Coordinates of C-alpha atoms in Angstrom, one line a residue:
Chain A
M1 CA -3.4 -8.5 -43.5
T2 CA -2.1 -4.9 -43.1
T3 CA -1.9 -2.0 -45.5
F4 CA 0.2 1.1 -45.6
L5 CA -2.8 3.1 -44.3
D6 CA -3.4 1.1 -41.2
D7 CA -1.4 3.3 -38.8
K8 CA -2.7 6.6 -40.4
S9 CA -5.3 8.9 -39.0
R10 CA -8.8 9.0 -40.4
E11 CA -8.2 12.4 -42.1
T12 CA -5.1 11.1 -43.8
I13 CA -6.9 8.0 -45.0
V14 CA -9.7 10.2 -46.4
S15 CA -7.3 12.6 -48.0
G16 CA -5.3 9.7 -49.6
L17 CA -1.9 10.0 -51.0
P18 CA -0.8 13.5 -52.3
E19 CA -0.3 12.1 -55.8
D20 CA -3.9 10.8 -55.9
H21 CA -5.5 14.2 -55.3
D22 CA -6.4 14.6 -58.9
M23 CA -8.3 11.3 -59.0
W24 CA -12.1 11.6 -59.3
T25 CA -12.6 8.9 -56.6
N26 CA -10.3 10.8 -54.3
K27 CA -12.0 14.1 -54.9
V28 CA -15.5 12.7 -54.3
R29 CA -14.3 11.0 -51.1
R30 CA -12.8 14.2 -49.7
K31 CA -15.9 16.2 -50.7
F32 CA -18.3 13.7 -49.1
Y33 CA -16.3 13.4 -45.9
G34 CA -15.9 17.2 -45.7
K35 CA -19.7 17.7 -45.9
L36 CA -20.9 14.6 -44.1
P37 CA -18.4 13.2 -41.6
P38 CA -19.6 10.2 -39.6
E39 CA -20.5 12.3 -36.6
K40 CA -23.0 14.2 -38.8
L41 CA -24.4 11.1 -40.4
L42 CA -24.8 9.3 -37.1
P43 CA -25.0 12.1 -34.5
D44 CA -24.9 11.5 -30.7
R45 CA -25.5 15.2 -29.8
Q46 CA -28.3 17.6 -30.7
P47 CA -28.8 21.3 -29.8
S48 CA -30.6 21.4 -26.5
Y49 CA -33.6 23.1 -28.0
V50 CA -34.4 19.8 -29.9
S51 CA -36.6 19.0 -27.0
S52 CA -40.2 18.6 -28.1
W53 CA -42.4 15.6 -29.0
I54 CA -42.9 17.1 -32.5
Y55 CA -39.3 16.1 -33.4
V56 CA -40.2 12.4 -33.1
F57 CA -42.6 12.5 -36.1
G58 CA -39.8 12.5 -38.7
V59 CA -38.3 9.3 -37.5
L60 CA -41.8 7.8 -37.0
T61 CA -42.6 8.6 -40.6
V62 CA -39.4 6.9 -41.8
S63 CA -40.1 3.9 -39.6
A64 CA -43.7 3.7 -41.0
L65 CA -42.2 3.9 -44.5
V66 CA -39.9 0.9 -43.7
V67 CA -43.0 -1.1 -42.6
V68 CA -44.9 -0.1 -45.8
L69 CA -41.9 -1.3 -47.9
L70 CA -41.6 -4.6 -46.0
S71 CA -45.3 -5.4 -46.1
G72 CA -45.4 -4.3 -49.7
A73 CA -42.4 -6.5 -50.5
I74 CA -44.2 -9.6 -49.1
L75 CA -47.3 -8.8 -51.1
A76 CA -45.1 -8.4 -54.2
F77 CA -43.3 -11.6 -53.5
K78 CA -46.6 -13.6 -53.4
G79 CA -48.3 -11.8 -56.3
P80 CA -51.2 -9.5 -56.7
S81 CA -54.0 -12.0 -56.2
W82 CA -52.6 -13.7 -53.1
W83 CA -54.2 -11.4 -50.5
H84 CA -57.7 -12.1 -51.9
E85 CA -57.3 -15.8 -51.6
S86 CA -55.8 -16.5 -48.1
G87 CA -56.1 -15.3 -44.6
E88 CA -52.4 -14.8 -44.3
G89 CA -52.4 -12.7 -47.5
H90 CA -55.3 -10.6 -46.2
F91 CA -53.4 -10.1 -43.0
V92 CA -50.3 -8.9 -44.8
N93 CA -52.5 -6.6 -46.9
S94 CA -53.9 -5.2 -43.6
L95 CA -50.4 -4.5 -42.4
H96 CA -49.7 -2.7 -45.7
L97 CA -52.9 -0.6 -45.4
W98 CA -52.4 0.4 -41.8
S99 CA -48.7 1.1 -42.2
V100 CA -49.7 3.5 -45.1
E101 CA -52.3 5.1 -42.9
F102 CA -49.6 5.6 -40.1
F103 CA -47.1 6.8 -42.7
F104 CA -49.4 9.6 -43.8
F105 CA -50.6 10.3 -40.3
F106 CA -47.0 10.9 -39.0
M107 CA -45.9 12.6 -42.2
V108 CA -48.6 15.2 -42.0
I109 CA -47.9 16.0 -38.4
H110 CA -44.2 16.2 -39.2
L111 CA -45.0 18.6 -42.0
W112 CA -47.2 20.8 -39.8
G113 CA -44.5 20.9 -37.2
K114 CA -41.8 21.8 -39.7
F115 CA -44.0 24.5 -41.2
F116 CA -44.6 26.2 -37.8
M117 CA -40.9 26.1 -37.1
A118 CA -40.2 27.8 -40.5
S119 CA -37.7 25.0 -40.9
W120 CA -36.5 26.3 -44.2
R121 CA -34.5 29.1 -42.6
G122 CA -30.7 29.1 -42.7
K123 CA -30.2 27.6 -46.2
R124 CA -32.5 24.8 -45.4
A125 CA -35.0 25.5 -48.2
M126 CA -34.0 22.3 -50.1
T127 CA -34.8 20.3 -46.9
W128 CA -38.3 21.6 -47.1
V129 CA -38.6 21.2 -50.8
T130 CA -37.5 17.5 -50.7
G131 CA -39.8 16.9 -47.8
M132 CA -42.8 18.3 -49.8
L133 CA -41.8 16.4 -52.9
A134 CA -41.6 13.2 -50.8
F135 CA -45.2 13.9 -49.6
L136 CA -46.5 14.5 -53.2
A137 CA -44.7 11.4 -54.5
S138 CA -46.1 9.4 -51.6
V139 CA -49.6 10.6 -52.5
G140 CA -49.0 9.3 -56.0
T141 CA -47.6 6.0 -54.8
A142 CA -50.6 5.5 -52.4
F143 CA -53.0 6.3 -55.3
T144 CA -51.4 3.7 -57.6
G145 CA -51.7 1.3 -54.6
Y146 CA -55.4 1.9 -54.4
L147 CA -55.6 1.2 -58.2
S148 CA -53.7 -2.0 -57.8
Q149 CA -56.0 -3.6 -55.2
L150 CA -57.9 -5.7 -57.8
N151 CA -61.2 -5.2 -56.0
F152 CA -64.3 -2.9 -56.6
D153 CA -62.7 0.1 -54.9
S154 CA -59.8 0.0 -57.4
Q155 CA -62.2 -0.5 -60.3
W156 CA -64.3 2.5 -59.4
I157 CA -61.4 4.8 -58.5
S158 CA -59.7 4.0 -61.8
T159 CA -62.8 4.8 -63.8
Q160 CA -63.3 8.1 -62.0
A161 CA -59.6 9.1 -61.9
K162 CA -59.1 8.6 -65.6
D163 CA -61.2 11.7 -66.4
G164 CA -59.0 14.0 -64.4
L165 CA -55.8 12.5 -65.8
N166 CA -57.1 12.5 -69.3
A167 CA -58.3 16.1 -69.1
A168 CA -54.8 17.1 -67.9
G169 CA -53.2 15.1 -70.8
V170 CA -51.4 12.8 -68.4
G171 CA -53.8 9.9 -69.2
S172 CA -52.3 9.6 -72.6
F173 CA -49.3 7.8 -71.1
F174 CA -50.4 7.1 -67.5
N175 CA -53.4 4.8 -68.1
V176 CA -55.1 4.2 -64.7
L177 CA -57.3 1.5 -66.3
N178 CA -54.2 -0.6 -67.2
F179 CA -53.7 -2.7 -64.1
G180 CA -50.3 -4.0 -65.2
Q181 CA -49.0 -0.5 -65.8
M182 CA -50.3 0.7 -62.4
L183 CA -48.9 -2.2 -60.5
M184 CA -45.4 -1.6 -62.0
W185 CA -45.7 2.1 -61.1
H186 CA -46.8 1.1 -57.6
I187 CA -44.2 -1.5 -56.8
V188 CA -41.2 -0.4 -58.8
L189 CA -41.1 3.2 -60.2
L190 CA -42.8 5.2 -57.5
P191 CA -41.3 3.5 -54.4
L192 CA -37.9 4.1 -56.1
V193 CA -38.8 7.8 -56.5
V194 CA -40.1 8.1 -52.9
G195 CA -37.0 6.2 -51.6
I196 CA -34.6 8.4 -53.4
I197 CA -36.4 11.7 -52.3
V198 CA -36.7 10.5 -48.7
G199 CA -33.0 9.5 -48.8
I200 CA -32.0 13.0 -50.1
H201 CA -34.3 14.6 -47.5
V202 CA -32.7 12.7 -44.6
V203 CA -29.2 13.6 -45.9
M204 CA -30.2 17.2 -46.2
V205 CA -31.4 17.1 -42.5
R206 CA -28.1 15.6 -41.5
L207 CA -26.1 18.1 -43.6
R208 CA -27.8 21.3 -42.5
G209 CA -29.0 20.1 -39.0
V210 CA -32.3 21.1 -37.5
V211 CA -33.3 24.7 -37.8
H212 CA -32.5 27.1 -34.8
P213 CA -35.4 28.6 -32.8
F214 CA -36.4 32.1 -33.5
P215 CA -34.5 34.5 -31.2
P216 CA -35.8 34.7 -27.6
K217 CA -37.5 37.9 -26.4
G218 CA -34.8 40.5 -25.7
A219 CA -32.0 38.4 -27.1
K220 CA -28.9 40.5 -27.8
T221 CA -27.0 37.7 -29.4
H222 CA -28.4 34.6 -31.2
P223 CA -26.7 32.3 -33.7
A224 CA -27.6 33.2 -37.2
D225 CA -29.9 30.7 -38.9
D226 CA -27.2 29.5 -41.2
M227 CA -24.4 29.3 -38.6
P228 CA -23.6 26.4 -36.3
W229 CA -25.4 26.3 -33.0
T230 CA -23.3 27.9 -30.3
G231 CA -25.6 27.1 -27.3
K232 CA -26.1 24.0 -25.2
Y233 CA -26.2 20.5 -26.5
R234 CA -27.9 17.3 -25.2
R235 CA -27.2 13.6 -25.7
Y236 CA -29.1 12.1 -28.7
D237 CA -28.9 8.4 -29.6
I238 CA -30.2 8.4 -33.1
L239 CA -30.1 4.6 -33.5
K240 CA -31.9 4.0 -30.2
E241 CA -34.6 6.5 -31.2
G242 CA -35.0 4.9 -34.6
T243 CA -35.3 1.4 -33.0
I244 CA -38.0 2.6 -30.5
A245 CA -39.9 4.4 -33.3
M246 CA -39.8 1.2 -35.4
A247 CA -41.0 -0.9 -32.5
I248 CA -43.9 1.6 -31.9
V249 CA -44.9 1.6 -35.6
L250 CA -44.7 -2.2 -35.8
I251 CA -46.8 -2.7 -32.7
L252 CA -49.5 -0.2 -33.8
T253 CA -49.6 -1.6 -37.3
I254 CA -50.0 -5.2 -36.1
L255 CA -52.5 -4.2 -33.5
F256 CA -54.7 -2.3 -36.0
S257 CA -54.4 -5.1 -38.6
V258 CA -55.5 -7.7 -36.0
V259 CA -58.3 -5.7 -34.7
F260 CA -59.6 -3.9 -37.8
S261 CA -58.3 -6.1 -40.7
S262 CA -58.8 -4.4 -44.2
P263 CA -61.6 -4.0 -46.7
D264 CA -61.9 -6.1 -49.8
E265 CA -65.2 -5.5 -51.7
K266 CA -65.2 -8.1 -54.4
S267 CA -64.5 -6.8 -57.9
I268 CA -67.3 -6.9 -60.5
T269 CA -67.0 -8.4 -64.0
L270 CA -68.9 -8.1 -67.2
Q271 CA -70.2 -11.6 -66.3
S272 CA -71.5 -10.6 -62.9
W273 CA -73.1 -7.4 -64.4
A274 CA -74.9 -9.5 -67.1
Q275 CA -76.0 -12.0 -64.6
N276 CA -77.2 -9.5 -62.0
D277 CA -78.7 -6.8 -64.2
P278 CA -79.2 -8.1 -67.8
I279 CA -81.5 -5.2 -68.8
D280 CA -78.8 -2.6 -67.8
F281 CA -76.2 -4.7 -69.6
V282 CA -78.2 -4.8 -72.9
T283 CA -79.2 -1.1 -72.6
T284 CA -75.5 -0.1 -72.2
A285 CA -74.3 -2.4 -75.0
T286 CA -77.0 -1.0 -77.3
S287 CA -75.7 2.6 -76.5
E288 CA -72.2 1.5 -77.3
L289 CA -73.4 0.2 -80.7
A290 CA -75.4 3.3 -81.3
G291 CA -72.5 5.6 -80.3
T292 CA -74.5 7.3 -77.6
S293 CA -72.6 6.0 -74.5
V294 CA -70.1 8.1 -72.5
S295 CA -67.2 6.1 -73.9
A296 CA -68.4 6.5 -77.5
A297 CA -68.5 10.3 -77.1
Y298 CA -65.1 10.3 -75.1
S299 CA -62.4 12.1 -77.0
Y300 CA -58.6 11.8 -76.3
P301 CA -56.8 9.6 -75.5
Y302 CA -59.4 7.0 -76.8
N303 CA -60.9 8.7 -79.8
Y304 CA -60.9 11.8 -81.9
V305 CA -64.3 13.4 -81.3
P306 CA -64.6 16.9 -82.8
D307 CA -65.1 19.6 -80.2
A308 CA -65.2 17.1 -77.4
G309 CA -62.8 17.0 -74.4
Q310 CA -62.0 19.4 -71.7
K311 CA -60.1 22.7 -72.2
L312 CA -58.0 24.9 -69.9
G313 CA -58.9 28.3 -71.4
P314 CA -58.2 27.9 -75.1
F315 CA -55.8 24.9 -74.5
S316 CA -56.8 21.2 -75.0
L317 CA -54.0 19.5 -73.2
P318 CA -54.9 15.9 -74.2
S319 CA -54.8 16.9 -77.9
I320 CA -51.0 17.4 -77.6
F321 CA -50.6 13.6 -77.4
G322 CA -53.6 12.7 -79.5
V323 CA -55.2 9.2 -79.6
T324 CA -52.7 7.0 -77.7
I325 CA -55.1 4.3 -76.4
P326 CA -57.5 3.7 -79.3
V327 CA -60.9 2.4 -78.3
N328 CA -63.9 2.0 -80.6
P329 CA -66.8 1.0 -78.3
A330 CA -69.1 -0.3 -81.0
Q331 CA -66.4 -2.5 -82.5
D332 CA -64.5 -3.4 -79.4
F333 CA -67.3 -4.0 -76.9
V334 CA -70.0 -5.4 -79.2
L335 CA -69.2 -6.3 -82.9
K336 CA -65.7 -7.8 -82.6
P337 CA -66.6 -10.1 -79.6
L338 CA -69.7 -11.3 -81.4
E339 CA -67.6 -12.1 -84.5
T340 CA -65.6 -14.6 -82.4
V341 CA -68.8 -16.7 -81.7
V342 CA -68.9 -19.8 -83.9
Y343 CA -71.6 -22.4 -84.7
N344 CA -74.4 -19.8 -84.3
P345 CA -76.0 -19.4 -87.7
A346 CA -78.7 -17.0 -86.4
L347 CA -76.0 -14.6 -85.0
T348 CA -73.9 -14.9 -88.2
S349 CA -76.9 -13.9 -90.3
A350 CA -77.8 -11.1 -87.9
L351 CA -74.2 -9.7 -88.1
Q352 CA -74.3 -9.9 -91.9
S353 CA -77.6 -8.1 -91.9
Y354 CA -76.4 -5.4 -89.5
N355 CA -73.1 -4.8 -91.3
S356 CA -74.7 -4.6 -94.7
A357 CA -77.4 -2.2 -93.6
S358 CA -77.1 1.6 -94.2
T359 CA -76.1 3.8 -91.3
A360 CA -79.6 5.3 -91.3
Q361 CA -81.2 1.8 -91.1
Q362 CA -78.8 0.8 -88.2
T363 CA -79.7 4.0 -86.4
S364 CA -83.4 3.4 -86.8
W365 CA -83.2 -0.2 -85.5
L366 CA -81.0 1.0 -82.5
D367 CA -83.3 3.9 -81.7
N368 CA -86.4 1.7 -81.7
Y369 CA -84.7 -0.9 -79.6
T370 CA -83.3 1.6 -77.1
K371 CA -86.8 3.0 -76.6
A372 CA -88.3 -0.5 -76.2
L373 CA -85.6 -1.3 -73.5
D374 CA -87.3 1.2 -71.2
K375 CA -90.1 -1.3 -70.6
A376 CA -88.0 -4.4 -71.0
T377 CA -88.3 -7.4 -68.7
A378 CA -85.8 -10.1 -67.9
S379 CA -86.6 -13.7 -67.7
G380 CA -84.5 -16.9 -67.8
G381 CA -81.4 -14.9 -68.6
Q382 CA -82.9 -13.1 -71.6
V383 CA -84.1 -9.6 -72.0
I384 CA -87.6 -9.3 -73.5
V385 CA -89.0 -6.3 -75.3
R386 CA -92.3 -5.7 -77.0
N387 CA -92.5 -6.4 -80.7
G388 CA -91.1 -3.8 -82.9
T389 CA -88.8 -3.0 -85.9
Y390 CA -85.4 -3.7 -84.5
G391 CA -83.8 -5.7 -87.4
P392 CA -81.0 -8.0 -86.2
V393 CA -80.3 -6.0 -83.0
P394 CA -82.2 -8.3 -80.6
E395 CA -80.4 -11.3 -81.9
M396 CA -77.1 -9.6 -81.5
M397 CA -77.8 -8.3 -78.0
S398 CA -79.2 -11.7 -77.0
S399 CA -76.0 -13.4 -78.1
L400 CA -73.8 -10.8 -76.4
L401 CA -75.7 -11.3 -73.2
V402 CA -75.2 -15.0 -73.4
M403 CA -71.5 -14.5 -74.0
A404 CA -71.2 -12.1 -71.1
R405 CA -73.1 -14.3 -68.7
S406 CA -70.8 -17.2 -69.5
G407 CA -67.7 -15.0 -68.8
G408 CA -66.7 -15.1 -72.5
L409 CA -67.0 -11.4 -73.0
D410 CA -64.5 -10.7 -70.1
T411 CA -62.0 -12.9 -71.8
S412 CA -62.7 -11.5 -75.2
L413 CA -62.1 -7.9 -74.1
L414 CA -58.8 -8.8 -72.5
S415 CA -57.5 -11.3 -75.1
G416 CA -56.9 -8.5 -77.6
N417 CA -53.8 -7.7 -75.7
G418 CA -52.3 -11.2 -75.9
F419 CA -52.3 -14.2 -73.6
Y420 CA -51.3 -12.2 -70.4
G421 CA -54.1 -9.8 -70.2
T422 CA -53.3 -7.1 -67.6
D423 CA -54.8 -4.1 -69.4
Y424 CA -58.4 -3.7 -68.3
T425 CA -59.0 -0.5 -70.2
K426 CA -61.8 -1.9 -72.4
P427 CA -63.8 -3.9 -69.8
L428 CA -63.6 -1.0 -67.3
L429 CA -64.7 1.6 -69.9
F430 CA -67.6 -0.6 -70.8
L431 CA -68.5 -1.2 -67.1
A432 CA -68.1 2.6 -66.4
D433 CA -70.9 3.3 -68.9
S434 CA -73.3 1.1 -67.0
G435 CA -75.8 2.1 -64.3
Y436 CA -74.9 -1.2 -62.5
M437 CA -71.4 0.0 -61.5
A438 CA -72.6 3.4 -60.6
G439 CA -75.3 1.9 -58.4
I440 CA -72.8 -0.1 -56.4
A441 CA -70.5 2.9 -56.1
Q442 CA -73.5 5.0 -54.9
A443 CA -74.3 2.5 -52.3
Q444 CA -70.7 2.4 -51.1
H445 CA -70.6 6.3 -51.0
L446 CA -67.9 6.4 -53.6
T447 CA -69.3 8.8 -56.2
G448 CA -67.9 12.2 -57.0
S449 CA -70.8 14.1 -55.3
Q450 CA -70.3 11.9 -52.2
W451 CA -66.6 12.9 -51.9
G452 CA -65.9 9.4 -53.0
M453 CA -62.3 9.8 -54.0
M454 CA -61.3 10.0 -50.4
N455 CA -63.6 7.3 -49.2
E456 CA -62.9 3.6 -48.6
T457 CA -65.5 0.9 -48.7
G458 CA -67.2 0.1 -45.4
N459 CA -66.2 2.1 -42.3
Y460 CA -62.4 2.1 -43.1
P461 CA -60.5 5.4 -43.4
G462 CA -59.6 6.2 -47.0
Q463 CA -57.4 8.7 -48.7
A464 CA -58.1 11.6 -46.3
W465 CA -55.1 13.4 -47.8
L466 CA -57.2 13.9 -51.0
W467 CA -59.7 16.2 -49.2
L468 CA -58.7 19.3 -51.1
Y469 CA -58.8 17.6 -54.5
T470 CA -62.2 16.2 -53.7
F471 CA -63.5 19.5 -52.2
F472 CA -62.8 21.5 -55.4
Y473 CA -65.3 19.3 -57.3
Q474 CA -68.1 20.3 -54.9
I475 CA -67.9 24.1 -55.4
K476 CA -68.5 26.4 -58.3
P477 CA -67.3 26.9 -61.0
M478 CA -66.0 23.3 -61.0
S479 CA -69.3 21.7 -59.8
T480 CA -71.1 23.0 -62.8
S481 CA -68.3 23.2 -65.4
G482 CA -67.8 20.9 -68.3
N483 CA -64.1 21.5 -67.8
A484 CA -64.2 20.6 -64.1
D485 CA -61.4 17.9 -64.2
V486 CA -58.8 20.1 -65.9
L487 CA -59.7 23.1 -63.7
V488 CA -59.3 21.0 -60.5
W489 CA -56.0 19.5 -61.8
A490 CA -54.7 23.0 -62.7
L491 CA -55.6 24.2 -59.2
M492 CA -54.0 21.2 -57.5
I493 CA -50.8 21.5 -59.5
G494 CA -50.7 25.2 -58.7
L495 CA -51.3 24.7 -55.0
S496 CA -48.8 21.8 -54.8
G497 CA -46.2 24.1 -56.4
I498 CA -46.9 26.8 -53.8
M499 CA -46.5 24.3 -51.0
V500 CA -43.2 23.1 -52.4
A501 CA -42.1 26.8 -52.9
V502 CA -43.2 28.1 -49.5
P503 CA -39.6 29.1 -48.4
F504 CA -39.4 31.4 -51.4
I505 CA -42.9 33.1 -51.1
P506 CA -42.9 36.3 -49.1
G507 CA -46.0 36.5 -46.8
L508 CA -46.5 32.7 -46.8
R509 CA -43.1 32.0 -45.3
A510 CA -43.8 34.6 -42.7
I511 CA -46.9 32.9 -41.3
P512 CA -44.9 30.8 -38.7
E513 CA -43.2 33.8 -37.2
K514 CA -46.6 35.7 -37.1
T515 CA -48.6 32.8 -35.5
K516 CA -45.9 32.2 -32.9
L517 CA -46.9 28.5 -32.5
Y518 CA -43.1 27.9 -32.4
R519 CA -43.0 29.3 -28.9
F520 CA -44.8 26.1 -27.7
I521 CA -42.5 23.9 -29.6
W522 CA -39.3 25.5 -28.1
K523 CA -41.0 26.4 -24.8
D524 CA -38.2 24.9 -22.7
Y525 CA -35.5 26.8 -24.6
Y526 CA -37.4 30.1 -24.3
R527 CA -38.2 29.6 -20.7
D528 CA -34.5 29.0 -19.9
E529 CA -33.2 31.8 -22.1
E530 CA -35.7 34.4 -21.1
S531 CA -35.5 33.6 -17.3
K532 CA -31.8 34.4 -17.5
K533 CA -32.5 37.9 -18.5
V534 CA -34.9 38.7 -15.6
Chain B
M1 CA -52.2 -23.4 -39.9
A2 CA -53.3 -22.6 -36.4
I3 CA -52.4 -18.9 -36.9
A4 CA -54.3 -18.8 -40.2
A5 CA -57.4 -20.1 -38.4
L6 CA -57.1 -17.4 -35.8
I7 CA -56.7 -14.5 -38.2
P8 CA -60.4 -14.3 -39.2
I9 CA -61.4 -14.4 -35.5
F10 CA -59.0 -11.5 -34.7
A11 CA -60.0 -9.7 -37.8
S12 CA -63.6 -9.6 -36.8
L13 CA -62.9 -8.2 -33.3
I14 CA -64.1 -4.9 -34.6
N15 CA -65.6 -5.3 -38.0
L16 CA -65.4 -2.1 -40.0
D17 CA -66.8 -3.9 -43.1
H18 CA -70.3 -2.6 -42.7
P19 CA -72.0 0.2 -44.6
G20 CA -70.1 3.4 -43.9
H21 CA -71.3 6.3 -41.8
Y22 CA -71.0 9.8 -43.1
I23 CA -71.1 13.3 -41.7
T24 CA -72.7 15.8 -44.2
V25 CA -72.8 19.5 -43.7
G26 CA -73.7 21.6 -46.7
V27 CA -71.3 20.6 -49.6
I28 CA -69.0 18.8 -47.1
S29 CA -69.4 15.1 -46.7
I30 CA -66.8 13.1 -44.8
S31 CA -66.9 9.5 -43.6
V32 CA -66.8 9.1 -39.9
A33 CA -63.6 7.0 -40.3
N34 CA -61.8 9.8 -42.2
F35 CA -63.1 12.4 -39.7
V36 CA -61.7 10.4 -36.8
V37 CA -58.3 10.2 -38.5
V38 CA -58.3 14.0 -39.2
V39 CA -59.4 14.8 -35.6
L40 CA -56.7 12.4 -34.2
M41 CA -54.1 14.1 -36.4
V42 CA -54.9 17.5 -35.0
V43 CA -55.1 16.2 -31.4
V44 CA -51.8 14.4 -31.7
F45 CA -50.2 17.5 -33.3
L46 CA -51.4 19.7 -30.4
L47 CA -50.3 17.2 -27.8
A48 CA -46.9 17.0 -29.5
I49 CA -46.3 20.7 -29.2
F50 CA -47.9 21.3 -25.8
L51 CA -46.7 18.3 -23.8
R52 CA -43.4 18.6 -22.0
F53 CA -40.6 16.5 -23.5
P54 CA -38.4 14.6 -20.9
K55 CA -35.5 16.7 -19.9
S56 CA -32.0 15.3 -20.5
K57 CA -28.6 16.4 -19.4
E58 CA -27.3 19.5 -21.2
H59 CA -23.8 20.8 -21.7
Q60 CA -22.2 23.7 -23.5
A61 CA -20.6 22.9 -26.9

């Protein structure tokens, strides 16, 4: 089948018929073609100075991203639990982990290279900005991936990360303890954001081309940064380079997955906690009932606690959104679950006695019981304390312990959200109040003072890219401040903004020219150009 | 099935699932694994800018 355009030139086809020039479609096509003709989108020539290994790290980063997306797609296809249950699933998880490690590895080197080339010169600032935004969005995506692992690492990271996010007010709508929400961010929203930003970044690179070298020594003429290159060119097969890069990344990822596998420290539950450390469980549950636990004193977004919560100067950022995830530890962790127990007359009587007692009486029982728990012993799945005036509290705690050891408490704390329980806010807050969880984290070197946010369990590399975030917690005033989380977040947001805005900041943008590291990157070009002048 | 049976064998070639090792200097504490990654990044970056790139045919635009 032939059309009236078949014998026309490409330019004529793009321009369309004269009477169509006012059409939106026609205008967009002409504009797009004018800016990005095929020879720019798929170039086969590059300026001759594009002759350094540093240039391959951009395409290596994109290749690693493709492997990340493919391995992630397989994991998504089989569901979030698959990789814990089968060798094949674990292997695909290893592919995902190592491709992410390679992605960041290549991206950071690419970023360093572009910084020392001052690659924002010549109207290329948006190329740098989109590159930095892609890096930041990737950090967020990787972070939600760590939260979605469904193992101990993800449990611990979520309980620690919530403080920073809550202090910054972000936790009011971005709940890291809600597995379902984090999984959706990780597999849908953030990959979409990263994909779009990377796409724009690549188009910007194609649109503006790679930045010119700084002028050689003694150069009388040199193309301006924002003008087309007028020097020599060399052959450049973009598809061949992309294919080779993809093969290298695939081989490396498979090799590392086969040799090193990936970590999977089993998650803990209220059941395993109650079974392994019943005294700690009862002590924590008593503190929830007494209102003395960390969760009970936690302000926004879980509760309104006067004068609690972190502030940035005079501002309380979480108070802007208020209580968006209501949690009442005494009711939610202890009393409501106990009320679901049936055919237990002793417990029913104990609950009636506790609920009808005055607040002063309840406090007295709980204080006495808390002190007695210091010398408690565990035997036969029960916690035994010396005789004292504890009212109905021992009966209530004994029943809660039985419920937890059977797994019923895990179910109870999740069932409040309906049949499909994917929000782990309550069980994780309860676990986070325990010494049991902190003890495991300490042994795995995951706590804040151990720079835990960037560590992985075992000897695996973790989120090394969070080094600065973790570092700020170790130094004053953050290490001793009650507002540490919000201070660190403010610092990180400020520094991230500076990194994005480097092309516009005098002094900072001059560093590459002053350090002259670019002379190594473009050494062949400078040698050729400067030897001509001798 | 045969592949599935081989995966745990391959996976245990170098088992990193042991208690981690850490380097601590003052307030700085970094796992050996993270340290290796950072050092490798710096080394690869330096190699990338110092090593010669294969020369290809050039021509004037």
